[in-house]
mmCIF file of C-alpha atoms and ligand atoms in Angstrom:
data_model
loop_
_atom_site.group_PDB
_atom_site.id
_atom_site.type_symbol
_atom_site.label_atom_id
_atom_site.label_comp_id
_atom_site.label_asym_id
_atom_site.label_seq_id
_atom_site.Cartn_x
_atom_site.Cartn_y
_atom_site.Cartn_z
ATOM 1 C CA MET L 16 154.672 51.683 165.462
ATOM 2 C CA GLU L 17 155.253 48.059 166.484
ATOM 3 C CA ASP L 18 153.682 46.448 163.392
ATOM 4 C CA LYS L 19 154.178 47.290 159.757
ATOM 5 C CA VAL L 20 151.144 49.324 158.831
ATOM 6 C CA SER L 21 151.540 49.813 155.057
ATOM 7 C CA ASN L 22 153.569 48.814 152.034
ATOM 8 C CA ASP L 23 156.118 51.470 152.942
ATOM 9 C CA PRO L 24 159.595 50.114 153.717
ATOM 10 C CA VAL L 25 160.685 48.638 157.014
ATOM 11 C CA VAL L 26 163.637 50.819 158.014
ATOM 12 C CA ALA L 27 166.247 49.799 160.563
ATOM 13 C CA ILE L 28 168.595 52.282 162.194
ATOM 14 C CA VAL L 29 171.770 50.758 163.582
ATOM 15 C CA GLY L 30 173.325 53.000 166.225
ATOM 16 C CA VAL L 31 170.098 54.804 166.979
ATOM 17 C CA THR L 32 171.372 56.289 170.249
ATOM 18 C CA GLY L 33 174.382 58.022 168.653
ATOM 19 C CA ALA L 34 174.552 61.610 167.399
ATOM 20 C CA VAL L 35 174.015 60.550 163.771
ATOM 21 C CA GLY L 36 171.346 57.967 164.722
ATOM 22 C CA ALA L 37 169.248 60.697 166.313
ATOM 23 C CA GLU L 38 169.612 62.777 163.139
ATOM 24 C CA PHE L 39 168.508 59.847 160.945
ATOM 25 C CA ILE L 40 165.183 59.916 162.819
ATOM 26 C CA ALA L 41 164.835 63.708 162.741
ATOM 27 C CA THR L 42 165.773 63.886 159.036
ATOM 28 C CA MET L 43 163.357 61.132 157.959
ATOM 29 C CA ASP L 44 160.637 62.895 159.899
ATOM 30 C CA LYS L 45 161.433 66.343 158.484
ATOM 31 C CA ARG L 46 161.582 65.098 154.880
ATOM 32 C CA GLY L 47 158.454 62.959 155.186
ATOM 33 C CA PHE L 48 160.381 59.802 154.332
ATOM 34 C CA ARG L 49 157.854 56.966 154.110
ATOM 35 C CA VAL L 50 158.413 54.357 156.794
ATOM 36 C CA GLY L 51 156.144 51.321 157.246
ATOM 37 C CA LYS L 52 157.906 50.313 160.434
ATOM 38 C CA LEU L 53 160.974 51.619 162.216
ATOM 39 C CA LYS L 54 163.391 49.220 163.918
ATOM 40 C CA ALA L 55 165.633 51.021 166.373
ATOM 41 C CA LEU L 56 168.802 48.997 166.969
ATOM 42 C CA ALA L 57 171.640 49.585 169.406
ATOM 43 C CA SER L 58 173.891 47.744 171.835
ATOM 44 C CA ALA L 59 172.473 45.646 174.704
ATOM 45 C CA ARG L 60 173.155 48.621 177.004
ATOM 46 C CA SER L 61 170.436 50.690 175.320
ATOM 47 C CA ALA L 62 167.962 47.869 174.601
ATOM 48 C CA GLY L 63 164.577 48.473 176.236
ATOM 49 C CA LYS L 64 164.871 52.272 176.180
ATOM 50 C CA THR L 65 162.711 54.117 173.694
ATOM 51 C CA VAL L 66 163.099 56.684 170.922
ATOM 52 C CA SER L 67 160.296 58.819 169.593
ATOM 53 C CA PHE L 68 159.352 58.753 165.904
ATOM 54 C CA ARG L 69 156.368 60.671 164.532
ATOM 55 C CA GLY L 70 154.650 60.746 167.904
ATOM 56 C CA HIS L 71 155.170 57.036 168.578
ATOM 57 C CA SER L 72 157.497 55.441 171.073
ATOM 58 C CA VAL L 73 159.780 52.875 169.451
ATOM 59 C CA VAL L 74 161.468 50.394 171.794
ATOM 60 C CA ILE L 75 165.188 50.021 171.098
ATOM 61 C CA GLU L 76 166.179 46.430 170.343
ATOM 62 C CA GLU L 77 169.584 44.874 170.847
ATOM 63 C CA LEU L 78 171.441 44.478 167.544
ATOM 64 C CA THR L 79 171.749 40.769 166.727
ATOM 65 C CA GLU L 80 172.215 38.629 163.650
ATOM 66 C CA ARG L 81 168.411 38.239 163.421
ATOM 67 C CA SER L 82 167.693 41.976 163.573
ATOM 68 C CA PHE L 83 167.361 42.371 159.799
ATOM 69 C CA ASP L 84 164.666 39.807 159.005
ATOM 70 C CA GLY L 85 162.004 41.686 157.027
ATOM 71 C CA VAL L 86 164.037 44.916 156.869
ATOM 72 C CA ASP L 87 164.033 46.763 153.506
ATOM 73 C CA ILE L 88 166.483 49.584 154.262
ATOM 74 C CA ALA L 89 169.140 49.602 156.990
ATOM 75 C CA LEU L 90 170.850 52.868 157.896
ATOM 76 C CA PHE L 91 174.107 52.126 159.734
ATOM 77 C CA SER L 92 175.964 54.572 161.948
ATOM 78 C CA ALA L 93 177.656 52.575 164.666
ATOM 79 C CA GLY L 94 181.291 52.456 163.590
ATOM 80 C CA GLY L 95 183.295 50.418 161.112
ATOM 81 C CA SER L 96 183.574 47.185 163.100
ATOM 82 C CA ILE L 97 179.778 46.944 163.577
ATOM 83 C CA SER L 98 179.262 47.674 159.866
ATOM 84 C CA ARG L 99 181.818 45.066 158.820
ATOM 85 C CA LYS L 100 180.054 42.431 160.937
ATOM 86 C CA TYR L 101 176.376 43.275 160.437
ATOM 87 C CA ALA L 102 176.040 44.996 157.024
ATOM 88 C CA PRO L 103 176.668 41.728 155.101
ATOM 89 C CA ILE L 104 174.094 40.000 157.358
ATOM 90 C CA ALA L 105 171.556 42.751 156.592
ATOM 91 C CA VAL L 106 172.220 42.424 152.851
ATOM 92 C CA LYS L 107 171.818 38.625 153.039
ATOM 93 C CA ALA L 108 168.459 39.179 154.739
ATOM 94 C CA GLY L 109 167.397 41.320 151.727
ATOM 95 C CA ALA L 110 167.998 44.858 152.997
ATOM 96 C CA VAL L 111 169.742 47.656 151.139
ATOM 97 C CA VAL L 112 172.337 49.091 153.535
ATOM 98 C CA VAL L 113 173.331 52.756 153.600
ATOM 99 C CA ASP L 114 176.521 52.712 155.658
ATOM 100 C CA ASN L 115 177.935 55.818 157.300
ATOM 101 C CA SER L 116 181.240 54.208 158.327
ATOM 102 C CA SER L 117 184.398 53.999 156.229
ATOM 103 C CA ALA L 118 184.307 50.167 156.192
ATOM 104 C CA PHE L 119 183.194 49.701 152.576
ATOM 105 C CA ARG L 120 183.744 53.100 150.974
ATOM 106 C CA MET L 121 186.711 52.111 148.824
ATOM 107 C CA ASP L 122 185.268 48.713 147.819
ATOM 108 C CA PRO L 123 184.964 48.894 144.007
ATOM 109 C CA ASN L 124 181.565 47.141 144.177
ATOM 110 C CA VAL L 125 180.148 49.656 146.650
ATOM 111 C CA PRO L 126 178.816 52.958 145.269
ATOM 112 C CA LEU L 127 180.063 55.969 147.248
ATOM 113 C CA VAL L 128 177.297 58.471 146.789
ATOM 114 C CA ILE L 129 176.605 62.179 147.190
ATOM 115 C CA PRO L 130 173.196 62.539 145.501
ATOM 116 C CA GLU L 131 174.003 66.015 144.095
ATOM 117 C CA ILE L 132 176.989 64.459 142.303
ATOM 118 C CA ASN L 133 176.479 60.822 141.424
ATOM 119 C CA ALA L 134 172.911 59.709 142.203
ATOM 120 C CA SER L 135 173.050 57.615 139.035
ATOM 121 C CA ARG L 136 175.546 55.260 140.719
ATOM 122 C CA ILE L 137 172.649 53.891 142.778
ATOM 123 C CA ARG L 138 170.388 52.823 139.891
ATOM 124 C CA ASP L 139 168.804 49.636 141.170
ATOM 125 C CA HIS L 140 171.809 48.754 143.304
ATOM 126 C CA LYS L 141 171.216 46.008 145.843
ATOM 127 C CA GLY L 142 173.548 45.566 148.774
ATOM 128 C CA ILE L 143 175.699 48.205 150.449
ATOM 129 C CA ILE L 144 175.821 51.875 149.458
ATOM 130 C CA ALA L 145 178.440 53.950 151.291
ATOM 131 C CA ASN L 146 177.862 57.402 152.702
ATOM 132 C CA PRO L 147 181.084 59.419 152.229
ATOM 133 C CA ASN L 148 183.212 61.013 154.932
ATOM 134 C CA CYS L 149 181.767 64.316 156.143
ATOM 135 C CA ALA L 150 184.879 66.360 155.326
ATOM 136 C CA ALA L 151 184.749 64.981 151.773
ATOM 137 C CA ILE L 152 181.015 65.730 151.353
ATOM 138 C CA THR L 153 181.469 69.300 152.616
ATOM 139 C CA ALA L 154 184.171 70.047 150.034
ATOM 140 C CA LEU L 155 182.777 68.104 147.102
ATOM 141 C CA VAL L 156 179.189 69.437 147.004
ATOM 142 C CA PRO L 157 180.414 72.929 145.968
ATOM 143 C CA LEU L 158 183.453 71.726 143.992
ATOM 144 C CA TRP L 159 181.557 69.324 141.715
ATOM 145 C CA PRO L 160 179.653 71.910 139.613
ATOM 146 C CA ILE L 161 182.904 73.848 139.138
ATOM 147 C CA HIS L 162 184.746 70.652 138.153
ATOM 148 C CA GLN L 163 182.089 69.911 135.542
ATOM 149 C CA LYS L 164 182.492 73.314 133.863
ATOM 150 C CA ASN L 165 186.255 73.757 134.203
ATOM 151 C CA ARG L 166 188.126 70.679 135.401
ATOM 152 C CA ILE L 167 189.802 71.094 138.802
ATOM 153 C CA LYS L 168 193.378 69.861 138.490
ATOM 154 C CA ARG L 169 194.391 70.483 142.079
ATOM 155 C CA VAL L 170 192.652 71.281 145.344
ATOM 156 C CA ILE L 171 194.053 72.112 148.772
ATOM 157 C CA ILE L 172 191.722 71.748 151.747
ATOM 158 C CA SER L 173 192.216 72.723 155.400
ATOM 159 C CA THR L 174 189.454 71.515 157.713
ATOM 160 C CA TYR L 175 188.147 72.884 160.998
ATOM 161 C CA GLN L 176 186.156 69.881 162.271
ATOM 162 C CA ALA L 177 183.606 70.086 165.060
ATOM 163 C CA ALA L 178 183.149 67.808 168.063
ATOM 164 C CA SER L 179 180.067 66.186 166.482
ATOM 165 C CA GLY L 180 182.327 64.370 164.006
ATOM 166 C CA ALA L 181 183.806 62.414 166.909
ATOM 167 C CA GLY L 182 180.373 61.494 168.308
ATOM 168 C CA ALA L 183 178.011 62.428 171.110
ATOM 169 C CA ALA L 184 180.592 61.695 173.841
ATOM 170 C CA ALA L 185 183.059 64.145 172.259
ATOM 171 C CA MET L 186 180.351 66.825 172.186
ATOM 172 C CA GLU L 187 179.784 66.228 175.903
ATOM 173 C CA GLU L 188 183.513 66.360 176.557
ATOM 174 C CA LEU L 189 183.764 69.746 174.856
ATOM 175 C CA VAL L 190 180.974 71.173 177.027
ATOM 176 C CA GLU L 191 182.179 69.545 180.268
ATOM 177 C CA SER L 192 185.852 70.422 179.793
ATOM 178 C CA THR L 193 185.007 74.025 178.919
ATOM 179 C CA ARG L 194 182.874 74.312 182.057
ATOM 180 C CA ALA L 195 185.596 72.676 184.193
ATOM 181 C CA ASN L 196 188.318 74.967 182.818
ATOM 182 C CA LEU L 197 186.192 78.050 183.470
ATOM 183 C CA ASN L 198 185.708 76.844 187.050
ATOM 184 C CA GLY L 199 189.468 76.384 187.455
ATOM 185 C CA GLN L 200 189.166 72.576 187.679
ATOM 186 C CA VAL L 201 191.532 70.083 186.092
ATOM 187 C CA TYR L 202 189.778 68.055 183.399
ATOM 188 C CA THR L 203 191.350 64.824 182.164
ATOM 189 C CA PRO L 204 190.252 64.044 178.571
ATOM 190 C CA LYS L 205 188.252 60.798 178.291
ATOM 191 C CA VAL L 206 187.360 60.790 174.603
ATOM 192 C CA MET L 207 189.743 63.138 172.831
ATOM 193 C CA PRO L 208 193.527 62.592 172.740
ATOM 194 C CA HIS L 209 194.305 66.091 174.057
ATOM 195 C CA PRO L 210 192.678 68.813 176.174
ATOM 196 C CA TYR L 211 189.754 70.051 174.064
ATOM 197 C CA ALA L 212 188.489 73.254 175.693
ATOM 198 C CA PHE L 213 190.267 76.351 174.339
ATOM 199 C CA ASN L 214 192.490 74.150 172.168
ATOM 200 C CA LEU L 215 192.689 72.497 168.771
ATOM 201 C CA PHE L 216 194.702 69.558 167.511
ATOM 202 C CA ASN L 217 195.451 67.274 164.619
ATOM 203 C CA HIS L 218 192.371 65.190 163.742
ATOM 204 C CA ASN L 219 191.980 62.380 166.259
ATOM 205 C CA THR L 220 192.611 59.509 163.847
ATOM 206 C CA ALA L 221 195.843 57.557 163.438
ATOM 207 C CA ILE L 222 198.821 59.077 161.635
ATOM 208 C CA ASP L 223 200.566 57.041 158.966
ATOM 209 C CA PRO L 224 204.194 57.111 160.168
ATOM 210 C CA GLU L 225 205.478 56.966 156.585
ATOM 211 C CA THR L 226 203.469 59.811 155.055
ATOM 212 C CA GLY L 227 202.618 61.927 158.123
ATOM 213 C CA TYR L 228 198.960 62.046 157.013
ATOM 214 C CA ASN L 229 196.125 61.149 159.378
ATOM 215 C CA ASP L 230 193.352 58.725 158.383
ATOM 216 C CA GLU L 231 190.825 61.506 157.868
ATOM 217 C CA GLU L 232 193.102 63.197 155.333
ATOM 218 C CA THR L 233 193.691 59.944 153.473
ATOM 219 C CA LYS L 234 189.913 59.398 153.298
ATOM 220 C CA VAL L 235 189.331 62.844 151.800
ATOM 221 C CA ILE L 236 191.952 62.206 149.097
ATOM 222 C CA LYS L 237 190.729 58.722 148.149
ATOM 223 C CA GLU L 238 187.018 59.537 148.358
ATOM 224 C CA THR L 239 187.403 62.668 146.205
ATOM 225 C CA ARG L 240 188.978 60.597 143.447
ATOM 226 C CA LYS L 241 186.338 57.862 143.690
ATOM 227 C CA ILE L 242 183.336 60.217 143.739
ATOM 228 C CA PHE L 243 184.673 62.456 140.953
ATOM 229 C CA GLU L 244 185.796 59.344 139.024
ATOM 230 C CA ASP L 245 189.060 61.200 138.450
ATOM 231 C CA GLU L 246 192.185 59.438 139.680
ATOM 232 C CA SER L 247 194.434 62.289 138.546
ATOM 233 C CA ILE L 248 192.912 65.131 140.607
ATOM 234 C CA ALA L 249 195.655 66.298 143.003
ATOM 235 C CA VAL L 250 194.375 66.707 146.569
ATOM 236 C CA GLY L 251 196.316 68.243 149.469
ATOM 237 C CA VAL L 252 194.568 68.206 152.829
ATOM 238 C CA THR L 253 195.100 69.038 156.506
ATOM 239 C CA CYS L 254 192.377 67.891 158.944
ATOM 240 C CA VAL L 255 192.109 69.588 162.328
ATOM 241 C CA ARG L 256 189.668 69.148 165.229
ATOM 242 C CA VAL L 257 188.471 72.461 166.655
ATOM 243 C CA PRO L 258 186.394 73.232 169.774
ATOM 244 C CA VAL L 259 183.159 73.850 167.863
ATOM 245 C CA LEU L 260 180.142 71.777 168.871
ATOM 246 C CA ARG L 261 178.579 71.021 165.510
ATOM 247 C CA ALA L 262 179.258 71.833 161.812
ATOM 248 C CA HIS L 263 182.587 71.617 160.009
ATOM 249 C CA CYS L 264 184.345 74.442 158.156
ATOM 250 C CA GLU L 265 186.913 74.161 155.388
ATOM 251 C CA ALA L 266 189.268 76.573 153.638
ATOM 252 C CA ILE L 267 189.490 75.398 150.036
ATOM 253 C CA THR L 268 191.821 76.555 147.246
ATOM 254 C CA PHE L 269 191.490 74.982 143.811
ATOM 255 C CA GLU L 270 193.245 75.300 140.478
ATOM 256 C CA CYS L 271 191.311 74.734 137.258
ATOM 257 C CA GLU L 272 192.501 73.631 133.845
ATOM 258 C CA LYS L 273 191.340 76.921 132.244
ATOM 259 C CA PRO L 274 191.294 80.452 133.738
ATOM 260 C CA ILE L 275 188.397 81.071 136.145
ATOM 261 C CA SER L 276 187.105 84.288 137.728
ATOM 262 C CA GLU L 277 185.418 85.030 141.047
ATOM 263 C CA ASP L 278 182.272 85.984 139.149
ATOM 264 C CA GLN L 279 182.213 82.693 137.273
ATOM 265 C CA VAL L 280 182.474 80.797 140.564
ATOM 266 C CA ARG L 281 179.736 82.963 142.120
ATOM 267 C CA ALA L 282 177.455 82.264 139.145
ATOM 268 C CA ILE L 283 178.109 78.515 139.385
ATOM 269 C CA MET L 284 177.549 78.513 143.167
ATOM 270 C CA ALA L 285 174.265 80.428 142.784
ATOM 271 C CA GLN L 286 172.882 77.513 140.725
ATOM 272 C CA ALA L 287 174.595 74.664 142.591
ATOM 273 C CA PRO L 288 172.304 72.118 144.263
ATOM 274 C CA GLY L 289 172.881 71.790 148.010
ATOM 275 C CA VAL L 290 174.783 75.110 148.203
ATOM 276 C CA LYS L 291 173.862 78.434 149.788
ATOM 277 C CA VAL L 292 176.116 81.427 149.169
ATOM 278 C CA ILE L 293 176.905 83.624 152.184
ATOM 279 C CA ASP L 294 179.485 86.085 150.939
ATOM 280 C CA ASP L 295 178.903 89.616 152.213
ATOM 281 C CA ARG L 296 182.125 91.632 152.128
ATOM 282 C CA ALA L 297 180.393 94.862 153.194
ATOM 283 C CA LYS L 298 179.091 93.284 156.395
ATOM 284 C CA ASN L 299 182.123 90.996 156.833
ATOM 285 C CA TYR L 300 179.676 88.078 156.978
ATOM 286 C CA PHE L 301 180.775 84.672 155.722
ATOM 287 C CA PRO L 302 180.042 80.996 156.489
ATOM 288 C CA MET L 303 180.216 80.086 160.182
ATOM 289 C CA PRO L 304 179.493 76.796 161.965
ATOM 290 C CA ILE L 305 176.859 78.470 164.106
ATOM 291 C CA ASP L 306 174.889 79.357 160.950
ATOM 292 C CA ALA L 307 175.476 75.966 159.304
ATOM 293 C CA SER L 308 174.201 74.016 162.357
ATOM 294 C CA GLY L 309 170.768 72.573 161.646
ATOM 295 C CA GLN L 310 170.951 73.622 157.967
ATOM 296 C CA ASP L 311 170.809 71.253 154.999
ATOM 297 C CA ASP L 312 172.975 73.309 152.619
ATOM 298 C CA VAL L 313 176.730 73.720 152.412
ATOM 299 C CA LEU L 314 177.346 77.429 153.061
ATOM 300 C CA VAL L 315 179.912 78.908 150.660
ATOM 301 C CA GLY L 316 181.631 82.290 150.888
ATOM 302 C CA ARG L 317 184.889 84.264 150.837
ATOM 303 C CA ILE L 318 185.034 83.477 147.104
ATOM 304 C CA ARG L 319 188.197 85.207 145.924
ATOM 305 C CA LYS L 320 191.125 84.934 143.564
ATOM 306 C CA ASP L 321 194.035 82.887 144.925
ATOM 307 C CA LEU L 322 196.741 85.549 144.813
ATOM 308 C CA SER L 323 199.491 82.927 144.835
ATOM 309 C CA ASP L 324 198.493 81.935 141.279
ATOM 310 C CA ALA L 325 199.144 84.807 138.850
ATOM 311 C CA SER L 326 197.799 82.744 135.940
ATOM 312 C CA GLY L 327 194.190 83.293 137.090
ATOM 313 C CA HIS L 328 193.380 79.579 137.247
ATOM 314 C CA SER L 329 192.890 79.420 141.031
ATOM 315 C CA ILE L 330 190.173 80.434 143.492
ATOM 316 C CA SER L 331 189.954 80.269 147.293
ATOM 317 C CA MET L 332 186.778 79.971 149.315
ATOM 318 C CA PHE L 333 185.523 79.096 152.793
ATOM 319 C CA VAL L 334 182.680 76.672 153.449
ATOM 320 C CA ALA L 335 180.639 75.426 156.419
ATOM 321 C CA ALA L 336 178.234 72.490 156.643
ATOM 322 C CA ASP L 337 176.411 70.607 159.374
ATOM 323 C CA GLN L 338 178.487 67.471 159.866
ATOM 324 C CA LEU L 339 175.514 65.585 161.327
ATOM 325 C CA LEU L 340 173.164 66.551 158.457
ATOM 326 C CA LYS L 341 174.700 66.913 154.969
ATOM 327 C CA GLY L 342 177.886 65.357 156.364
ATOM 328 C CA ALA L 343 176.041 62.257 157.582
ATOM 329 C CA ALA L 344 172.298 61.711 158.196
ATOM 330 C CA LEU L 345 170.854 63.958 155.492
ATOM 331 C CA ASN L 346 173.124 62.524 152.790
ATOM 332 C CA ALA L 347 172.166 58.983 153.889
ATOM 333 C CA VAL L 348 168.420 59.735 153.855
ATOM 334 C CA GLN L 349 168.768 61.396 150.424
ATOM 335 C CA ILE L 350 170.383 58.133 149.241
ATOM 336 C CA ALA L 351 167.495 56.137 150.759
ATOM 337 C CA GLU L 352 165.013 58.389 148.941
ATOM 338 C CA LEU L 353 166.607 57.367 145.638
ATOM 339 C CA LEU L 354 166.070 53.646 146.257
ATOM 340 C CA PRO L 355 163.227 52.010 144.355
ATOM 341 C CA GLN L 356 160.237 51.742 146.715
HETATM 342 N N1 LIG Q 411 185.196 61.650 160.347
HETATM 343 C C1 LIG Q 411 184.458 62.835 160.612
HETATM 344 C C2 LIG Q 411 185.058 63.594 161.773
HETATM 345 C C3 LIG Q 411 183.027 62.576 160.886
HETATM 346 O O1 LIG Q 411 185.855 63.000 162.486
HETATM 347 O O2 LIG Q 411 184.732 64.750 161.967
HETATM 348 C C4 LIG Q 411 182.271 61.677 159.992
HETATM 349 O O3 LIG Q 411 182.480 61.700 158.637
#
């Protein structure tokens, strides 16, 4: 696929060798996303290697300031500093950028989009469109249809975030450190801030010394308000990294303006786009990362009354979603599908 072979868009992937980059390719393929030509971009270290797309070998090119000439859509997943430098260059060259980093998410001119919630924010937007944080996407896909029917005043989220959220090297570190520990060897963490095998720790982003919140938590709070266009929704959140390879889980408790029952939430979830209910009390079967891995939907279960709220306005539930798919690549490709072709 060296030359453009149709009027379909030229698509560039920035960070093609990363965990999300690989899922951009797999997701475009799976969904039949029309691609006239694929440009695979990465650092000089990976230039010259190849990736496979629809049975063709695509040679990885080094990312440079000229990489975006002729590109229609650029999917970025190479970290905030790369996005800050190259996304404006891509836009200047005429591309629409879908950026998976947090670099532009809170920019008032940049739509922050979950297609199930606010696809209309894209309209004929030119420039940068931001893909939200995966922990935010996982919570907001099921919460949005509830919020529309009975406004959520307050939500408390506890995350159980997989290695995939910290990248391919963190996934390797989880496997290698687990193997080393089982063999009685000492393993010094290279990627994570603490021993990862048989452990869990505060999310590996910086802590604000004033508030005690880590960056991931702050993102979930700010992004919820921006996506819901509701600055007064109260969000409490604790983000934790757990030794799971792929797919994030979250315990979510929310309080609505009016009373709400378990059955009402079940009925809303049964119709909710992007949601699959797994809530089998008889079999004690509820959402698990192992079932969410490789799945497009956010799995929702353990729907139950929050017993700490006698007023009947609050519900608790447990969700799981593939961080690399709905939490990243799938959401970005769904955004790209909404762009005018
Ligand atoms: N920030 C997320 C995590 C991944 O660390 O798990 C991407 O949204």
